[in-house]
């Protein structure tokens, strides 16, 4: 007798169990195909898959975390800081400033204020307000506010013509008063100074003054830079950022233009004890506290005006873009030039430079 050969197939097997016993096909003596079950995965394969998923999760978490931290920082700087926290930030800023002044022997018991510092300070008598001008730190908008406060006008600061504000004799400088009266004003009025990251301020000054058609800077200063840094000084090409930096580095600090002169030399914060130390990075919050502190009208706010409105404001990203064009030697010299601004006003030079070095590796 021939033995019945069992059918074998790599894809299908004969069903067994209750379904097979009672199935009509089995009862007729026929086999029905069933899918072969998948073999159970080995322990090693399961571990590998788990590790892969964990790795992917960690990478995605890091990427998402870095993105969210940047968004949170920008959101945090835009949100109004509660008054108690804002007051604490002011205490911290002043303590950092005072300790750095002492460590570097910058505090002097001089009886007379330096004239070049007095020319940078504006006085508004109606609200007993004193403001030290630091170019490229929103000073034009502060002058607009001072003008409106001086004239008791209810207009918005944005309505004041930008070029007019730098020429009007209606806002008074501290230097226009006798020295004894200057001292009286400094001891009885609310004194305010705003600062900005030194490198960001430097890049902002270059973009604003050397890349636009402002006659004095785009012609007079530009020609001086070309004569210093180029073999062919008659070249019509715009001054590069590298040339601009090299030109600055040939000058002594006290002889620099006010738009890139170190901030501590402009306002002398080690000898004038400012009541409020604002920062460009927290401009919205700090300016609001200043206005409420001096009793300005409730509907008066710091204006969000930019002279060249079609251009982006100089940000961290734009600053790093320009810093990448400099050599390591130029970077070190710039660091030395603005080292007191970094220390006095607590700007993280090393953090920004770490970003710069990472991008240039």
Tab-separated table of N, CA, C and O in Angstrom, residues 138-236:
chain	number	residue	atom	x	y	z
A	138	UNK	N	18.135	102.296	22.098
A	138	UNK	CA	16.791	102.871	22.123
A	138	UNK	C	16.721	104.307	22.605
A	138	UNK	O	15.676	104.758	23.079
A	139	UNK	N	17.827	105.045	22.481
A	139	UNK	CA	17.867	106.403	23.045
A	139	UNK	C	16.954	107.386	22.298
A	139	UNK	O	16.409	108.312	22.912
A	140	UNK	N	16.766	107.214	20.993
A	140	UNK	CA	15.912	108.140	20.233
A	140	UNK	C	14.478	108.110	20.760
A	140	UNK	O	13.828	109.156	20.898
A	141	UNK	N	13.990	106.920	21.062
A	141	UNK	CA	12.629	106.811	21.582
A	141	UNK	C	12.509	107.397	22.979
A	141	UNK	O	11.468	107.963	23.339
A	142	UNK	N	13.561	107.290	23.788
A	142	UNK	CA	13.530	107.911	25.110
A	142	UNK	C	13.528	109.426	25.006
A	142	UNK	O	12.870	110.125	25.789
A	143	UNK	N	14.230	109.951	24.030
A	143	UNK	CA	14.215	111.413	23.828
A	143	UNK	C	12.821	111.887	23.430
A	143	UNK	O	12.378	112.972	23.830
A	144	UNK	N	12.120	111.086	22.641
A	144	UNK	CA	10.748	111.440	22.266
A	144	UNK	C	9.857	111.508	23.510
A	144	UNK	O	9.030	112.416	23.658
A	145	UNK	N	10.029	110.540	24.392
A	145	UNK	CA	9.251	110.531	25.633
A	145	UNK	C	9.576	111.752	26.481
A	145	UNK	O	8.679	112.406	27.031
A	146	UNK	N	10.858	112.077	26.589
A	146	UNK	CA	11.268	113.244	27.381
A	146	UNK	C	10.673	114.523	26.809
A	146	UNK	O	10.217	115.404	27.561
A	147	UNK	N	10.642	114.647	25.488
A	147	UNK	CA	10.058	115.830	24.860
A	147	UNK	C	8.570	115.948	25.187
A	147	UNK	O	8.084	117.025	25.548
A	148	UNK	N	7.839	114.847	25.083
A	148	UNK	CA	6.401	114.868	25.378
A	148	UNK	C	6.139	115.193	26.841
A	148	UNK	O	5.210	115.934	27.173
A	149	UNK	N	6.972	114.651	27.739
A	149	UNK	CA	6.821	114.945	29.165
A	149	UNK	C	7.150	116.399	29.462
A	149	UNK	O	6.473	117.048	30.275
A	150	UNK	N	8.165	116.934	28.792
A	150	UNK	CA	8.574	118.323	29.006
A	150	UNK	C	7.481	119.293	28.580
A	150	UNK	O	7.209	120.291	29.261
A	151	UNK	N	6.849	118.992	27.453
A	151	UNK	CA	5.832	119.893	26.892
A	151	UNK	C	4.417	119.538	27.354
A	151	UNK	O	3.461	120.206	26.958
A	152	UNK	N	4.302	118.513	28.196
A	152	UNK	CA	2.985	118.064	28.663
A	152	UNK	C	2.031	117.764	27.503
A	152	UNK	O	0.840	118.106	27.541
A	153	UNK	N	2.560	117.143	26.468
A	153	UNK	CA	1.745	116.802	25.306
A	153	UNK	C	1.160	115.411	25.468
A	153	UNK	O	1.811	114.506	26.011
A	154	UNK	N	-0.051	115.232	24.995
A	154	UNK	CA	-0.732	113.946	25.117
A	154	UNK	C	-0.574	113.091	23.862
A	154	UNK	O	-1.232	112.078	23.707
A	155	UNK	N	0.272	113.520	22.951
A	155	UNK	CA	0.478	112.755	21.724
A	155	UNK	C	1.308	111.508	22.021
A	155	UNK	O	2.004	111.411	23.032
A	156	UNK	N	1.255	110.550	21.093
A	156	UNK	CA	2.050	109.343	21.225
A	156	UNK	C	3.476	109.608	20.763
A	156	UNK	O	3.708	110.403	19.858
A	157	UNK	N	4.417	108.909	21.382
A	157	UNK	CA	5.832	109.122	21.050
A	157	UNK	C	6.130	108.799	19.595
A	157	UNK	O	7.018	109.409	18.987
A	158	UNK	N	5.392	107.862	19.012
A	158	UNK	CA	5.610	107.496	17.610
A	158	UNK	C	5.319	108.656	16.662
A	158	UNK	O	5.782	108.666	15.516
A	159	UNK	N	4.553	109.630	17.130
A	159	UNK	CA	4.173	110.752	16.279
A	159	UNK	C	5.265	111.819	16.205
A	159	UNK	O	5.198	112.703	15.365
A	160	UNK	N	6.245	111.747	17.087
A	160	UNK	CA	7.351	112.715	17.075
A	160	UNK	C	8.328	112.335	15.979
A	160	UNK	O	8.766	111.177	15.887
A	161	UNK	N	8.699	113.316	15.141
A	161	UNK	CA	9.602	113.050	14.015
A	161	UNK	C	10.969	112.599	14.511
A	161	UNK	O	11.567	113.221	15.396
A	162	UNK	N	11.477	111.524	13.925
A	162	UNK	CA	12.717	110.911	14.397
A	162	UNK	C	13.918	111.860	14.303
A	162	UNK	O	14.691	111.984	15.261
A	163	UNK	N	14.096	112.516	13.155
A	163	UNK	CA	15.273	113.374	12.972
A	163	UNK	C	15.197	114.635	13.828
A	163	UNK	O	16.227	115.152	14.298
A	164	UNK	N	13.992	115.110	14.069
A	164	UNK	CA	13.809	116.330	14.858
A	164	UNK	C	14.294	116.148	16.289
A	164	UNK	O	14.856	117.085	16.889
A	165	UNK	N	14.115	114.961	16.829
A	165	UNK	CA	14.394	114.738	18.242
A	165	UNK	C	15.869	114.921	18.582
A	165	UNK	O	16.232	115.227	19.722
A	166	UNK	N	16.752	114.754	17.610
A	166	UNK	CA	18.184	114.901	17.865
A	166	UNK	C	18.655	116.350	17.693
A	166	UNK	O	19.825	116.652	17.941
A	167	UNK	N	17.763	117.228	17.283
A	167	UNK	CA	18.138	118.622	17.024
A	167	UNK	C	17.407	119.627	17.910
A	167	UNK	O	17.834	120.755	18.044
A	168	UNK	N	16.311	119.236	18.506
A	168	UNK	CA	15.502	120.176	19.264
A	168	UNK	C	16.214	120.679	20.529
A	168	UNK	O	16.834	119.892	21.252
A	169	UNK	N	16.114	121.977	20.802
A	169	UNK	CA	16.690	122.536	22.036
A	169	UNK	C	15.713	122.442	23.208
A	169	UNK	O	16.021	122.909	24.312
A	170	UNK	N	14.558	121.851	22.979
A	170	UNK	CA	13.516	121.817	24.004
A	170	UNK	C	13.802	120.804	25.113
A	170	UNK	O	13.236	120.896	26.197
A	171	UNK	N	14.641	119.817	24.832
A	171	UNK	CA	15.025	118.890	25.899
A	171	UNK	C	16.418	119.288	26.393
A	171	UNK	O	17.339	119.505	25.601
A	172	UNK	N	16.545	119.389	27.697
A	172	UNK	CA	17.746	119.966	28.308
A	172	UNK	C	18.763	118.895	28.702
A	172	UNK	O	18.406	117.826	29.229
A	173	UNK	N	20.021	119.234	28.475
A	173	UNK	CA	21.119	118.375	28.908
A	173	UNK	C	21.628	118.843	30.276
A	173	UNK	O	21.569	120.040	30.598
A	174	UNK	N	22.133	117.915	31.047
A	174	UNK	CA	22.653	118.263	32.373
A	174	UNK	C	23.811	119.247	32.272
A	174	UNK	O	24.024	120.087	33.162
A	175	UNK	N	24.568	119.179	31.189
A	175	UNK	CA	25.728	120.062	30.998
A	175	UNK	C	25.336	121.523	30.847
A	175	UNK	O	26.198	122.413	30.954
A	176	UNK	N	24.060	121.817	30.611
A	176	UNK	CA	23.619	123.205	30.439
A	176	UNK	C	23.419	123.914	31.781
A	176	UNK	O	23.147	125.111	31.811
A	177	UNK	N	23.567	123.189	32.887
A	177	UNK	CA	23.385	123.768	34.219
A	177	UNK	C	24.725	123.914	34.932
A	177	UNK	O	25.669	123.160	34.652
A	178	UNK	N	24.819	124.844	35.886
A	178	UNK	CA	26.049	124.993	36.691
A	178	UNK	C	26.346	123.707	37.459
A	178	UNK	O	25.431	122.936	37.774
A	179	UNK	N	27.597	123.500	37.758
A	179	UNK	CA	28.021	122.240	38.376
A	179	UNK	C	27.357	121.986	39.726
A	179	UNK	O	27.016	120.841	40.058
A	180	UNK	N	27.125	123.037	40.544
A	180	UNK	CA	26.484	122.818	41.836
A	180	UNK	C	25.021	122.392	41.673
A	180	UNK	O	24.498	121.589	42.445
A	181	UNK	N	24.368	122.938	40.649
A	181	UNK	CA	22.974	122.566	40.385
A	181	UNK	C	22.905	121.159	39.775
A	181	UNK	O	21.947	120.425	40.011
A	182	UNK	N	23.915	120.797	39.015
A	182	UNK	CA	23.983	119.429	38.477
A	182	UNK	C	23.961	118.419	39.617
A	182	UNK	O	23.223	117.426	39.569
A	183	UNK	N	24.755	118.693	40.657
A	183	UNK	CA	24.828	117.787	41.802
A	183	UNK	C	23.483	117.688	42.514
A	183	UNK	O	23.061	116.603	42.926
A	184	UNK	N	22.801	118.810	42.620
A	184	UNK	CA	21.488	118.821	43.265
A	184	UNK	C	20.486	117.969	42.486
A	184	UNK	O	19.710	117.199	43.079
A	185	UNK	N	20.504	118.107	41.167
A	185	UNK	CA	19.598	117.329	40.328
A	185	UNK	C	19.897	115.834	40.438
A	185	UNK	O	18.986	115.007	40.516
A	186	UNK	N	21.168	115.493	40.456
A	186	UNK	CA	21.565	114.087	40.508
A	186	UNK	C	21.193	113.409	41.826
A	186	UNK	O	21.027	112.194	41.883
A	187	UNK	N	21.073	114.198	42.880
A	187	UNK	CA	20.728	113.616	44.181
A	187	UNK	C	19.226	113.587	44.441
A	187	UNK	O	18.764	112.882	45.346
A	188	UNK	N	18.440	114.329	43.655
A	188	UNK	CA	17.002	114.431	43.945
A	188	UNK	C	16.094	113.883	42.835
A	188	UNK	O	14.901	113.681	43.078
A	189	UNK	N	16.628	113.650	41.631
A	189	UNK	CA	15.811	113.153	40.524
A	189	UNK	C	16.008	111.642	40.352
A	189	UNK	O	17.015	111.079	40.778
A	190	UNK	N	15.050	111.003	39.694
A	190	UNK	CA	15.162	109.570	39.368
A	190	UNK	C	16.082	109.407	38.171
A	190	UNK	O	15.801	109.907	37.082
A	191	UNK	N	17.180	108.709	38.368
A	191	UNK	CA	18.214	108.573	37.340
A	191	UNK	C	18.114	107.190	36.682
A	191	UNK	O	18.040	106.167	37.383
A	192	UNK	N	18.150	107.178	35.350
A	192	UNK	CA	17.950	105.940	34.587
A	192	UNK	C	19.028	105.783	33.519
A	192	UNK	O	19.387	106.750	32.845
A	193	UNK	N	19.508	104.561	33.370
A	193	UNK	CA	20.470	104.228	32.310
A	193	UNK	C	20.081	102.882	31.720
A	193	UNK	O	19.701	101.963	32.445
A	194	UNK	N	20.163	102.761	30.407
A	194	UNK	CA	19.893	101.493	29.720
A	194	UNK	C	21.166	100.999	29.037
A	194	UNK	O	21.941	101.793	28.494
A	195	UNK	N	21.359	99.675	29.053
A	195	UNK	CA	22.538	99.068	28.420
A	195	UNK	C	22.101	97.996	27.426
A	195	UNK	O	20.929	97.626	27.360
A	196	UNK	N	23.085	97.482	26.688
A	196	UNK	CA	22.823	96.444	25.690
A	196	UNK	C	24.061	95.578	25.555
A	196	UNK	O	25.185	96.020	25.838
A	197	UNK	N	23.873	94.326	25.143
A	197	UNK	CA	25.019	93.455	24.904
A	197	UNK	C	26.039	94.189	24.031
A	197	UNK	O	25.703	94.656	22.939
A	198	UNK	N	27.295	94.344	24.505
A	198	UNK	CA	28.296	95.155	23.783
A	198	UNK	C	28.534	94.740	22.337
A	198	UNK	O	28.698	95.605	21.464
A	199	UNK	N	28.567	93.441	22.069
A	199	UNK	CA	28.820	92.978	20.703
A	199	UNK	C	27.610	93.226	19.805
A	199	UNK	O	27.751	93.590	18.636
A	200	UNK	N	26.428	93.032	20.348
A	200	UNK	CA	25.215	93.299	19.588
A	200	UNK	C	25.104	94.790	19.289
A	200	UNK	O	24.706	95.192	18.194
A	201	UNK	N	25.466	95.613	20.260
A	201	UNK	CA	25.447	97.071	20.063
A	201	UNK	C	26.458	97.479	18.988
A	201	UNK	O	26.186	98.353	18.163
A	202	UNK	N	27.621	96.844	18.976
A	202	UNK	CA	28.652	97.138	17.983
A	202	UNK	C	28.161	96.816	16.576
A	202	UNK	O	28.309	97.629	15.650
A	203	UNK	N	27.562	95.645	16.411
A	203	UNK	CA	27.034	95.247	15.100
A	203	UNK	C	25.905	96.170	14.681
A	203	UNK	O	25.809	96.579	13.517
A	204	UNK	N	25.048	96.535	15.624
A	204	UNK	CA	23.938	97.449	15.330
A	204	UNK	C	24.467	98.806	14.852
A	204	UNK	O	23.924	99.389	13.905
A	205	UNK	N	25.522	99.289	15.484
A	205	UNK	CA	26.117	100.571	15.091
A	205	UNK	C	26.670	100.505	13.669
A	205	UNK	O	26.488	101.428	12.868
A	206	UNK	N	27.345	99.398	13.343
A	206	UNK	CA	27.891	99.227	11.988
A	206	UNK	C	26.775	99.209	10.951
A	206	UNK	O	26.841	99.913	9.936
A	207	UNK	N	25.737	98.423	11.198
A	207	UNK	CA	24.637	98.309	10.235
A	207	UNK	C	23.923	99.644	10.044
A	207	UNK	O	23.561	100.012	8.932
A	208	UNK	N	23.737	100.358	11.142
A	208	UNK	CA	22.976	101.608	11.097
A	208	UNK	C	23.767	102.751	10.464
A	208	UNK	O	23.232	103.523	9.663
A	209	UNK	N	25.045	102.844	10.809
A	209	UNK	CA	25.824	104.014	10.406
A	209	UNK	C	26.655	103.824	9.135
A	209	UNK	O	26.883	104.781	8.396
A	210	UNK	N	27.127	102.631	8.885
A	210	UNK	CA	28.017	102.426	7.736
A	210	UNK	C	27.339	101.808	6.525
A	210	UNK	O	27.886	101.860	5.421
A	211	UNK	N	26.159	101.242	6.691
A	211	UNK	CA	25.488	100.603	5.562
A	211	UNK	C	24.358	101.448	4.994
A	211	UNK	O	23.681	101.034	4.056
A	212	UNK	N	24.139	102.636	5.572
A	212	UNK	CA	23.092	103.525	5.087
A	212	UNK	C	23.697	104.841	4.602
A	212	UNK	O	24.896	105.067	4.746
A	213	UNK	N	22.856	105.672	4.054
A	213	UNK	CA	23.353	106.898	3.399
A	213	UNK	C	23.297	108.120	4.313
A	213	UNK	O	22.889	109.193	3.919
A	214	UNK	N	23.693	107.957	5.539
A	214	UNK	CA	23.786	109.086	6.462
A	214	UNK	C	25.112	109.790	6.171
A	214	UNK	O	26.182	109.208	6.402
A	215	UNK	N	25.088	111.011	5.680
A	215	UNK	CA	26.289	111.672	5.130
A	215	UNK	C	27.537	111.599	6.007
A	215	UNK	O	28.604	111.208	5.520
A	216	UNK	N	27.421	111.959	7.274
A	216	UNK	CA	28.623	112.009	8.110
A	216	UNK	C	29.296	110.641	8.210
A	216	UNK	O	30.524	110.519	8.060
A	217	UNK	N	28.515	109.609	8.445
A	217	UNK	CA	29.100	108.280	8.648
A	217	UNK	C	29.400	107.567	7.333
A	217	UNK	O	30.451	106.940	7.189
A	218	UNK	N	28.471	107.646	6.368
A	218	UNK	CA	28.672	106.917	5.112
A	218	UNK	C	29.710	107.584	4.217
A	218	UNK	O	30.213	106.961	3.284
A	219	UNK	N	30.051	108.846	4.510
A	219	UNK	CA	31.057	109.549	3.694
A	219	UNK	C	32.290	109.890	4.530
A	219	UNK	O	33.379	109.366	4.296
A	220	UNK	N	32.119	110.766	5.533
A	220	UNK	CA	33.265	111.244	6.320
A	220	UNK	C	33.955	110.120	7.084
A	220	UNK	O	35.169	109.900	6.938
A	221	UNK	N	33.196	109.407	7.906
A	221	UNK	CA	33.786	108.324	8.698
A	221	UNK	C	34.231	107.182	7.793
A	221	UNK	O	35.300	106.600	7.997
A	222	UNK	N	33.434	106.862	6.787
A	222	UNK	CA	33.786	105.778	5.864
A	222	UNK	C	35.109	106.078	5.155
A	222	UNK	O	35.951	105.178	4.999
A	223	UNK	N	35.311	107.315	4.733
A	223	UNK	CA	36.560	107.686	4.058
A	223	UNK	C	37.753	107.583	5.002
A	223	UNK	O	38.858	107.196	4.598
A	224	UNK	N	37.528	107.925	6.275
A	224	UNK	CA	38.607	107.805	7.265
A	224	UNK	C	38.978	106.337	7.474
A	224	UNK	O	40.159	105.998	7.592
A	225	UNK	N	37.975	105.485	7.493
A	225	UNK	CA	38.222	104.047	7.653
A	225	UNK	C	38.962	103.493	6.439
A	225	UNK	O	39.932	102.731	6.569
A	226	UNK	N	38.542	103.899	5.246
A	226	UNK	CA	39.201	103.441	4.024
A	226	UNK	C	40.658	103.886	3.977
A	226	UNK	O	41.545	103.134	3.560
A	227	UNK	N	40.910	105.114	4.409
A	227	UNK	CA	42.277	105.632	4.407
A	227	UNK	C	43.163	104.860	5.381
A	227	UNK	O	44.372	104.718	5.161
A	228	UNK	N	42.547	104.353	6.440
A	228	UNK	CA	43.297	103.611	7.460
A	228	UNK	C	43.494	102.151	7.079
A	228	UNK	O	44.558	101.576	7.333
A	229	UNK	N	42.490	101.554	6.440
A	229	UNK	CA	42.479	100.098	6.254
A	229	UNK	C	42.693	99.622	4.815
A	229	UNK	O	42.868	98.420	4.594
A	230	UNK	N	42.671	100.521	3.834
A	230	UNK	CA	42.783	100.085	2.438
A	230	UNK	C	43.991	100.713	1.739
A	230	UNK	O	44.368	101.847	2.032
A	231	UNK	N	44.534	99.938	0.807
A	231	UNK	CA	45.610	100.488	-0.027
A	231	UNK	C	45.024	101.507	-0.999
A	231	UNK	O	45.612	102.552	-1.246
A	232	UNK	N	43.869	101.169	-1.548
A	232	UNK	CA	43.184	102.089	-2.457
A	232	UNK	C	42.027	102.751	-1.704
A	232	UNK	O	40.917	102.247	-1.662
A	233	UNK	N	42.311	103.897	-1.132
A	233	UNK	CA	41.300	104.571	-0.310
A	233	UNK	C	40.195	105.207	-1.147
A	233	UNK	O	39.174	105.636	-0.608
A	234	UNK	N	40.386	105.258	-2.456
A	234	UNK	CA	39.359	105.836	-3.334
A	234	UNK	C	38.318	104.816	-3.770
A	234	UNK	O	37.427	105.123	-4.560
A	235	UNK	N	38.455	103.604	-3.271
A	235	UNK	CA	37.492	102.551	-3.603
A	235	UNK	C	36.091	102.973	-3.171
A	235	UNK	O	35.887	103.568	-2.114
A	236	UNK	N	35.121	102.667	-4.013
A	236	UNK	CA	33.738	103.072	-3.732
A	236	UNK	C	32.937	101.996	-2.991
A	236	UNK	O	31.789	102.230	-2.628
